[in-house]
């Protein structure tokens, strides 16, 4: 009898082993598709999902706030061309992650926000569940696509669809809703395994039509004052060699958008960055490669664009064409294929632009670079943005392969102009929305995905949005050096309360705050620096040691301008004029 009992038990155990569940199917589906990292925040109902993911060999980075985890996932997607995954709890956690999902979609970064959700039946009848919310409906307008999986056997399809939607065509953010009940559902392991999908060719090449290439090259050939504009779509596409060849073979001056800096080194002789206003106003034919004519480019019209011009636009999204101004030569396809087709058509006999145009650009450049060198050379006490950035410019030059994260108002604008980038996809910044709060999320993912030390330079206001993640940085012992440009406030630190009352002015922070102590509180290294020499020493030490470091760089509170370079977007009340 005992033997029969044992046999039955063994049988039951085997049967048990041969089962899988929603938790494991989600993890297996992600791993099957080469997704190795999850950025998230555990809690009901996804705590065990995070635990099991770690137990099954995924790297799970737990944050202190979902928005930062979401930003990390988004930039991981940009850096790897695989969707970055963010995992959150239901309702409030989901909503916190949603800002990052919307930001990813806006920036064309591939990301999947996976959120646990409460019971469908209760949500749909609005019966008041724990963290009840119709998350799918809320996510939909902010995402490129949104899916919900209700049955364990559909997890493979759900994840395959999410991956394809995130990375194919114009990349973007995808929401995947996983109700708590689904995660606990069990099914036969073998059936489960067979239900998973390894996505084949998730971002298929999209070849441009040959006549669109002919049209574009004809227009380029006829140009007297051509200009190439590279955007972060070009950086994302990883067509680095061909893009460089296109620029060099044509001899056309080029401008990189902020996150396209480094696609070719900013010191490249054809870079027209230092003559930006001049080339935008004067060019007659502009070739846009992975850059939209949105607010960052004054919508392709107005004073910025000066003389009449014709546009050639290379983009994977056909509906991007004519979004702001007429596009004379649309080239629709993936940037790799488009640029390679343009190169083939151009051949080796492309007549480079005439000396008149090139000399005029160089003249402006030399003048502006000399002016900038003069500004940078000035040592001020206390430091201003330029004296502080002078040393960081040299640090980046000496460490060209480290990711450089940058956010703020003045800290962003000045750093973008001063700090040259030398390699593609190293500059990670506020992107299409000009959003603040991406700093620590981006820094964490950049360290995790690249394995390199990371330098993050943030204004004190911007840093505040994600500052608590210094604990995450310390907990995972990531080689991140955060520099906070501390001028005691938003834009500046000298505003006064107009009523003379005891409340500080709305743009003020605690004067003389010591952000470095935050990093020390969690076991990292803190430095408080007041001179360029101290700043340089602290940052170099951090990059050398790889220890989590925060450098509180004391900047003149009177330095900085209102809204950085965006003063024109900030309506002023007549009272404050
Ligand atoms: P920036 O802010 O640098 O000007 P944008 O984000 O405005 O850049 O523009 C990026 C553009 O690149 C988007 O219109 C997007 O559709 C496009 N894009 C992204 N990836 C690719 C790709 N692989 N091939 C072609 N176009 C792409």
mmCIF file of N, CA, C and O in Angstrom, residues 305-367:
data_model
loop_
_atom_site.group_PDB
_atom_site.id
_atom_site.type_symbol
_atom_site.label_atom_id
_atom_site.label_comp_id
_atom_site.label_asym_id
_atom_site.label_seq_id
_atom_site.Cartn_x
_atom_site.Cartn_y
_atom_site.Cartn_z
ATOM 1 N N UNK A 305 14.340 80.070 -40.475
ATOM 2 C CA UNK A 305 14.621 79.399 -41.739
ATOM 3 C C UNK A 305 14.894 80.377 -42.884
ATOM 4 O O UNK A 305 15.199 79.953 -43.990
ATOM 5 N N UNK A 306 14.784 81.664 -42.610
ATOM 6 C CA UNK A 306 15.202 82.716 -43.550
ATOM 7 C C UNK A 306 14.783 82.486 -44.993
ATOM 8 O O UNK A 306 13.604 82.482 -45.317
ATOM 9 N N UNK A 307 15.787 82.246 -45.839
ATOM 10 C CA UNK A 307 15.548 82.161 -47.289
ATOM 11 C C UNK A 307 14.673 80.953 -47.651
ATOM 12 O O UNK A 307 14.711 79.943 -46.957
ATOM 13 N N UNK A 308 13.929 81.053 -48.740
ATOM 14 C CA UNK A 308 13.088 79.924 -49.167
ATOM 15 C C UNK A 308 13.943 78.683 -49.399
ATOM 16 O O UNK A 308 15.090 78.784 -49.831
ATOM 17 N N UNK A 309 13.370 77.536 -49.086
ATOM 18 C CA UNK A 309 14.165 76.322 -49.285
ATOM 19 C C UNK A 309 13.284 75.139 -49.606
ATOM 20 O O UNK A 309 12.061 75.163 -49.398
ATOM 21 N N UNK A 310 13.944 74.091 -50.062
ATOM 22 C CA UNK A 310 13.230 72.853 -50.355
ATOM 23 C C UNK A 310 13.762 71.756 -49.445
ATOM 24 O O UNK A 310 14.955 71.721 -49.122
ATOM 25 N N UNK A 311 12.850 70.882 -49.036
ATOM 26 C CA UNK A 311 13.247 69.834 -48.096
ATOM 27 C C UNK A 311 13.210 68.455 -48.733
ATOM 28 O O UNK A 311 12.270 68.119 -49.469
ATOM 29 N N UNK A 312 14.230 67.680 -48.382
ATOM 30 C CA UNK A 312 14.215 66.238 -48.642
ATOM 31 C C UNK A 312 14.094 65.623 -47.252
ATOM 32 O O UNK A 312 14.846 66.001 -46.356
ATOM 33 N N UNK A 313 13.145 64.713 -47.047
ATOM 34 C CA UNK A 313 13.017 64.135 -45.711
ATOM 35 C C UNK A 313 13.099 62.620 -45.770
ATOM 36 O O UNK A 313 12.317 61.967 -46.471
ATOM 37 N N UNK A 314 14.039 62.066 -45.003
ATOM 38 C CA UNK A 314 14.163 60.613 -44.885
ATOM 39 C C UNK A 314 13.533 60.207 -43.561
ATOM 40 O O UNK A 314 13.988 60.637 -42.494
ATOM 41 N N UNK A 315 12.489 59.412 -43.624
ATOM 42 C CA UNK A 315 11.812 59.001 -42.389
ATOM 43 C C UNK A 315 11.035 57.710 -42.648
ATOM 44 O O UNK A 315 10.547 57.480 -43.752
ATOM 45 N N UNK A 316 10.891 56.935 -41.593
ATOM 46 C CA UNK A 316 10.181 55.662 -41.744
ATOM 47 C C UNK A 316 8.665 55.865 -41.724
ATOM 48 O O UNK A 316 7.901 54.993 -42.142
ATOM 49 N N UNK A 317 8.253 57.039 -41.265
ATOM 50 C CA UNK A 317 6.819 57.276 -41.129
ATOM 51 C C UNK A 317 6.307 58.136 -42.283
ATOM 52 O O UNK A 317 6.627 59.329 -42.371
ATOM 53 N N UNK A 318 5.490 57.562 -43.191
ATOM 54 C CA UNK A 318 5.047 58.341 -44.353
ATOM 55 C C UNK A 318 4.231 59.562 -43.953
ATOM 56 O O UNK A 318 4.258 60.588 -44.627
ATOM 57 N N UNK A 319 3.522 59.478 -42.834
ATOM 58 C CA UNK A 319 2.653 60.596 -42.461
ATOM 59 C C UNK A 319 3.430 61.738 -41.815
ATOM 60 O O UNK A 319 2.863 62.780 -41.506
ATOM 61 N N UNK A 320 4.719 61.545 -41.618
ATOM 62 C CA UNK A 320 5.535 62.648 -41.103
ATOM 63 C C UNK A 320 5.717 63.720 -42.183
ATOM 64 O O UNK A 320 5.906 64.897 -41.885
ATOM 65 N N UNK A 321 5.644 63.277 -43.458
ATOM 66 C CA UNK A 321 5.884 64.202 -44.567
ATOM 67 C C UNK A 321 4.821 65.299 -44.595
ATOM 68 O O UNK A 321 3.654 65.022 -44.326
ATOM 69 N N UNK A 322 5.227 66.500 -44.922
ATOM 70 C CA UNK A 322 4.323 67.663 -45.018
ATOM 71 C C UNK A 322 3.648 67.992 -43.683
ATOM 72 O O UNK A 322 2.626 68.677 -43.663
ATOM 73 N N UNK A 323 4.183 67.526 -42.574
ATOM 74 C CA UNK A 323 3.509 67.783 -41.301
ATOM 75 C C UNK A 323 3.572 69.258 -40.916
ATOM 76 O O UNK A 323 2.739 69.754 -40.173
ATOM 77 N N UNK A 324 4.572 69.960 -41.409
ATOM 78 C CA UNK A 324 4.691 71.383 -41.092
ATOM 79 C C UNK A 324 4.858 72.249 -42.333
ATOM 80 O O UNK A 324 4.284 73.316 -42.421
ATOM 81 N N UNK A 325 5.699 71.785 -43.237
ATOM 82 C CA UNK A 325 5.882 72.494 -44.511
ATOM 83 C C UNK A 325 5.922 71.443 -45.625
ATOM 84 O O UNK A 325 6.068 70.245 -45.343
ATOM 85 N N UNK A 326 5.838 71.892 -46.856
ATOM 86 C CA UNK A 326 5.857 70.945 -47.977
ATOM 87 C C UNK A 326 7.204 70.238 -48.038
ATOM 88 O O UNK A 326 8.255 70.869 -47.874
ATOM 89 N N UNK A 327 7.170 68.949 -48.246
ATOM 90 C CA UNK A 327 8.402 68.188 -48.436
ATOM 91 C C UNK A 327 8.524 67.883 -49.933
ATOM 92 O O UNK A 327 7.715 67.141 -50.498
ATOM 93 N N UNK A 328 9.537 68.471 -50.560
ATOM 94 C CA UNK A 328 9.680 68.341 -52.013
ATOM 95 C C UNK A 328 10.085 66.925 -52.404
ATOM 96 O O UNK A 328 9.691 66.432 -53.456
ATOM 97 N N UNK A 329 10.891 66.291 -51.570
ATOM 98 C CA UNK A 329 11.359 64.940 -51.912
ATOM 99 C C UNK A 329 11.264 64.035 -50.679
ATOM 100 O O UNK A 329 12.222 63.904 -49.930
ATOM 101 N N UNK A 330 10.093 63.417 -50.481
ATOM 102 C CA UNK A 330 9.977 62.492 -49.352
ATOM 103 C C UNK A 330 10.676 61.172 -49.687
ATOM 104 O O UNK A 330 10.536 60.672 -50.794
ATOM 105 N N UNK A 331 11.431 60.656 -48.738
ATOM 106 C CA UNK A 331 12.067 59.343 -48.907
ATOM 107 C C UNK A 331 11.620 58.505 -47.712
ATOM 108 O O UNK A 331 12.066 58.722 -46.585
ATOM 109 N N UNK A 332 10.699 57.588 -47.985
ATOM 110 C CA UNK A 332 10.110 56.833 -46.876
ATOM 111 C C UNK A 332 10.728 55.433 -46.821
ATOM 112 O O UNK A 332 10.705 54.691 -47.792
ATOM 113 N N UNK A 333 11.270 55.140 -45.667
ATOM 114 C CA UNK A 333 11.884 53.829 -45.469
ATOM 115 C C UNK A 333 12.741 53.871 -44.220
ATOM 116 O O UNK A 333 12.818 54.907 -43.558
ATOM 117 N N UNK A 334 13.380 52.747 -43.908
ATOM 118 C CA UNK A 334 14.258 52.789 -42.734
ATOM 119 C C UNK A 334 15.552 53.507 -43.118
ATOM 120 O O UNK A 334 15.994 53.449 -44.280
ATOM 121 N N UNK A 335 16.125 54.171 -42.158
ATOM 122 C CA UNK A 335 17.245 55.067 -42.465
ATOM 123 C C UNK A 335 18.429 54.299 -43.061
ATOM 124 O O UNK A 335 19.065 54.758 -44.008
ATOM 125 N N UNK A 336 18.692 53.113 -42.543
ATOM 126 C CA UNK A 336 19.795 52.318 -43.093
ATOM 127 C C UNK A 336 19.608 52.086 -44.586
ATOM 128 O O UNK A 336 20.505 52.366 -45.394
ATOM 129 N N UNK A 337 18.419 51.616 -44.953
ATOM 130 C CA UNK A 337 18.165 51.323 -46.375
ATOM 131 C C UNK A 337 18.144 52.599 -47.208
ATOM 132 O O UNK A 337 18.655 52.625 -48.334
ATOM 133 N N UNK A 338 17.546 53.654 -46.668
ATOM 134 C CA UNK A 338 17.438 54.910 -47.433
ATOM 135 C C UNK A 338 18.817 55.520 -47.676
ATOM 136 O O UNK A 338 19.134 55.946 -48.787
ATOM 137 N N UNK A 339 19.614 55.559 -46.630
ATOM 138 C CA UNK A 339 20.923 56.199 -46.777
ATOM 139 C C UNK A 339 21.798 55.375 -47.717
ATOM 140 O O UNK A 339 22.525 55.919 -48.558
ATOM 141 N N UNK A 340 21.682 54.060 -47.613
ATOM 142 C CA UNK A 340 22.497 53.242 -48.504
ATOM 143 C C UNK A 340 22.033 53.412 -49.961
ATOM 144 O O UNK A 340 22.854 53.492 -50.881
ATOM 145 N N UNK A 341 20.721 53.558 -50.184
ATOM 146 C CA UNK A 341 20.232 53.795 -51.546
ATOM 147 C C UNK A 341 20.679 55.165 -52.050
ATOM 148 O O UNK A 341 21.044 55.317 -53.223
ATOM 149 N N UNK A 342 20.670 56.157 -51.169
ATOM 150 C CA UNK A 342 21.136 57.490 -51.576
ATOM 151 C C UNK A 342 22.613 57.425 -51.968
ATOM 152 O O UNK A 342 23.040 58.000 -52.971
ATOM 153 N N UNK A 343 23.380 56.698 -51.179
ATOM 154 C CA UNK A 343 24.819 56.572 -51.459
ATOM 155 C C UNK A 343 25.052 55.910 -52.810
ATOM 156 O O UNK A 343 25.887 56.356 -53.605
ATOM 157 N N UNK A 344 24.282 54.852 -53.084
ATOM 158 C CA UNK A 344 24.433 54.154 -54.369
ATOM 159 C C UNK A 344 24.155 55.100 -55.536
ATOM 160 O O UNK A 344 24.877 55.124 -56.523
ATOM 161 N N UNK A 345 23.110 55.868 -55.378
ATOM 162 C CA UNK A 345 22.691 56.767 -56.463
ATOM 163 C C UNK A 345 23.716 57.897 -56.650
ATOM 164 O O UNK A 345 24.001 58.300 -57.780
ATOM 165 N N UNK A 346 24.240 58.360 -55.550
ATOM 166 C CA UNK A 346 25.188 59.476 -55.613
ATOM 167 C C UNK A 346 26.492 59.041 -56.266
ATOM 168 O O UNK A 346 27.111 59.800 -57.020
ATOM 169 N N UNK A 347 26.882 57.808 -56.014
ATOM 170 C CA UNK A 347 28.125 57.277 -56.596
ATOM 171 C C UNK A 347 29.333 58.053 -56.128
ATOM 172 O O UNK A 347 29.325 58.662 -55.046
ATOM 173 N N UNK A 348 30.350 58.083 -56.982
ATOM 174 C CA UNK A 348 31.593 58.735 -56.542
ATOM 175 C C UNK A 348 31.838 60.077 -57.199
ATOM 176 O O UNK A 348 32.872 60.692 -57.009
ATOM 177 N N UNK A 349 30.847 60.514 -58.010
ATOM 178 C CA UNK A 349 31.129 61.749 -58.770
ATOM 179 C C UNK A 349 30.241 62.909 -58.350
ATOM 180 O O UNK A 349 29.953 63.787 -59.145
ATOM 181 N N UNK A 350 29.805 62.887 -57.110
ATOM 182 C CA UNK A 350 28.917 63.964 -56.657
ATOM 183 C C UNK A 350 29.722 65.266 -56.582
ATOM 184 O O UNK A 350 30.805 65.303 -55.984
ATOM 185 N N UNK A 351 29.187 66.312 -57.225
ATOM 186 C CA UNK A 351 29.897 67.597 -57.174
ATOM 187 C C UNK A 351 29.659 68.232 -55.807
ATOM 188 O O UNK A 351 28.529 68.566 -55.471
ATOM 189 N N UNK A 352 30.707 68.351 -55.036
ATOM 190 C CA UNK A 352 30.568 68.913 -53.683
ATOM 191 C C UNK A 352 30.141 70.376 -53.761
ATOM 192 O O UNK A 352 30.367 71.036 -54.788
ATOM 193 N N UNK A 353 29.552 70.907 -52.701
ATOM 194 C CA UNK A 353 29.085 72.300 -52.741
ATOM 195 C C UNK A 353 30.232 73.263 -53.037
ATOM 196 O O UNK A 353 31.384 72.993 -52.665
ATOM 197 N N UNK A 354 29.890 74.366 -53.680
ATOM 198 C CA UNK A 354 30.901 75.344 -54.083
ATOM 199 C C UNK A 354 31.593 75.992 -52.888
ATOM 200 O O UNK A 354 31.067 76.022 -51.769
ATOM 201 N N UNK A 355 32.771 76.539 -53.171
ATOM 202 C CA UNK A 355 33.603 77.138 -52.118
ATOM 203 C C UNK A 355 32.885 78.303 -51.439
ATOM 204 O O UNK A 355 33.081 78.548 -50.238
ATOM 205 N N UNK A 356 32.053 78.989 -52.196
ATOM 206 C CA UNK A 356 31.400 80.173 -51.630
ATOM 207 C C UNK A 356 30.579 79.800 -50.385
ATOM 208 O O UNK A 356 30.662 80.453 -49.339
ATOM 209 N N UNK A 357 29.806 78.731 -50.520
ATOM 210 C CA UNK A 357 28.950 78.267 -49.411
ATOM 211 C C UNK A 357 29.807 77.733 -48.258
ATOM 212 O O UNK A 357 29.632 78.108 -47.101
ATOM 213 N N UNK A 358 30.747 76.894 -48.599
ATOM 214 C CA UNK A 358 31.573 76.268 -47.557
ATOM 215 C C UNK A 358 32.379 77.338 -46.809
ATOM 216 O O UNK A 358 32.459 77.336 -45.573
ATOM 217 N N UNK A 359 32.945 78.275 -47.549
ATOM 218 C CA UNK A 359 33.743 79.318 -46.896
ATOM 219 C C UNK A 359 32.890 80.199 -45.992
ATOM 220 O O UNK A 359 33.308 80.587 -44.905
ATOM 221 N N UNK A 360 31.680 80.494 -46.487
ATOM 222 C CA UNK A 360 30.796 81.350 -45.673
ATOM 223 C C UNK A 360 30.450 80.647 -44.363
ATOM 224 O O UNK A 360 30.424 81.265 -43.288
ATOM 225 N N UNK A 361 30.194 79.330 -44.452
ATOM 226 C CA UNK A 361 29.861 78.570 -43.234
ATOM 227 C C UNK A 361 31.079 78.540 -42.305
ATOM 228 O O UNK A 361 30.969 78.798 -41.093
ATOM 229 N N UNK A 362 32.234 78.255 -42.883
ATOM 230 C CA UNK A 362 33.452 78.154 -42.062
ATOM 231 C C UNK A 362 33.770 79.478 -41.369
ATOM 232 O O UNK A 362 34.211 79.499 -40.215
ATOM 233 N N UNK A 363 33.543 80.549 -42.105
ATOM 234 C CA UNK A 363 33.836 81.869 -41.536
ATOM 235 C C UNK A 363 32.991 82.106 -40.274
ATOM 236 O O UNK A 363 33.508 82.511 -39.229
ATOM 237 N N UNK A 364 31.662 81.815 -40.402
ATOM 238 C CA UNK A 364 30.769 81.986 -39.236
ATOM 239 C C UNK A 364 31.217 81.088 -38.086
ATOM 240 O O UNK A 364 31.237 81.467 -36.931
ATOM 241 N N UNK A 365 31.542 79.865 -38.461
ATOM 242 C CA UNK A 365 31.943 78.883 -37.454
ATOM 243 C C UNK A 365 33.155 79.377 -36.671
ATOM 244 O O UNK A 365 33.165 79.381 -35.445
ATOM 245 N N UNK A 366 34.184 79.797 -37.428
ATOM 246 C CA UNK A 366 35.435 80.202 -36.775
ATOM 247 C C UNK A 366 35.183 81.362 -35.825
ATOM 248 O O UNK A 366 35.696 81.400 -34.710
ATOM 249 N N UNK A 367 34.346 82.301 -36.295
ATOM 250 C CA UNK A 367 34.058 83.477 -35.468
ATOM 251 C C UNK A 367 33.357 83.050 -34.171
ATOM 252 O O UNK A 367 33.751 83.451 -33.074
#
